[in-house]
C-alpha angles and dihedrals in degrees: 000000000000091000090050092052093054090045090055092049094047091046091050094049097043097081097044092047091048091049091048092051093048100042103029112022093033096059091046091054090045091052091051089051095047090049087065093055138063092232112161096198096243101072134068089223120084110184112213112241101166114211095344092110091054091049088051090050094054092046092052117106090206090057092056091044089053090047090053090051090049089052091054092045090048092053103040107033099053093039097050095037093051093044094050094040091050091051093049093045090051092049092047097046113023114011095079094072123238134312118197091340095313127109114241137188131243119289112289093020092142091059093045091049090057092046093050092049093048096091089059092068091057121087118241091249092053089050089050094050090046092053090047085066091045093051099039106145097233139055091284091068116097095231094045093046089055091048089049090063087064093046095254117149116243113281124216097227093174099026100051108087091214094052105032099085093042090051091051090047088056089058091047092052093046092051095045104045096079094061093050092047087059092044094051091042089057090049092050091048088059092058108097115249089229089070092057091043090053090049091050092049088052088056097251113163125213095274093047091046091051097049099035102036115015100039098050092045091051095053095112092049091047090052091053091047092050092051092047093048093044093053090045090052090054094045100045111136118129099055093046090046091055098041105036122091111245097354103302099359165163089084093328092302092136102028119133132181094257090056092049091050090053094043096049093044103043104023103033097027091226097138093162093055092042090052090051088054089049092051091050090049090050092056092045091053093046092048092049093049093047093046093046093050091046097047096043095044112123140153114289114251111229119209 
């Protein structure tokens, strides 16, 4: 009987493990191998060059420029997205007081919840095309037409090196907030109403309730959100590809590693170098995830 049980478990896991090895682990190993060659993607020969591609990566000015942009994305996008999504989730779920012992949101919260989630049903490319219209560098752009009402000259949101990345971050934050409003709303719904009732009986206002009750009890959800957004900030490609001028421009102001991987592989046919960039990005993402989980680890609050 015992032997039959293990046979069933092993038999059930065999196919998923095989698929995982072939379609997940296999491509990773293949990328590591290609990173050690000067393969150009159009030849059956892949000359072995050892760590030369990695040396070339760390000597590249564009790599360090991309890393600097990733640092800014990693700091601004998660911080602003989480702060705004938390505020909206609190307003939609808790800030309206209580009704028959249950916390409720402000009036019209159902409508606002739908509006906030709307960007999530749009594909990244559609969001990119939409923000191209918003950031158009003349009076026909939405943002510049609004500025024109106040007598401000047209601004090159995507063509000014000092503004381009910030403009793209605005689009990233706008498109991501809806998902995190839903995530935090689910976390707030799991907090017992008695906790909010006790806070109200103690005379806690909305701000005190948010910082002393809601925020500490959402720590696990916040940790998950921070890791998701951090990994997304390191993996951004499609939105930057659509919005940036000349694939990461102007003058590399919006370049990121994902864009450099694509550009070196499919425009320059340097698959070995592109794979080396991909391997470096892989280790950066893994290091970020491990450090974030380690630093934000804390005892679970039971309620």
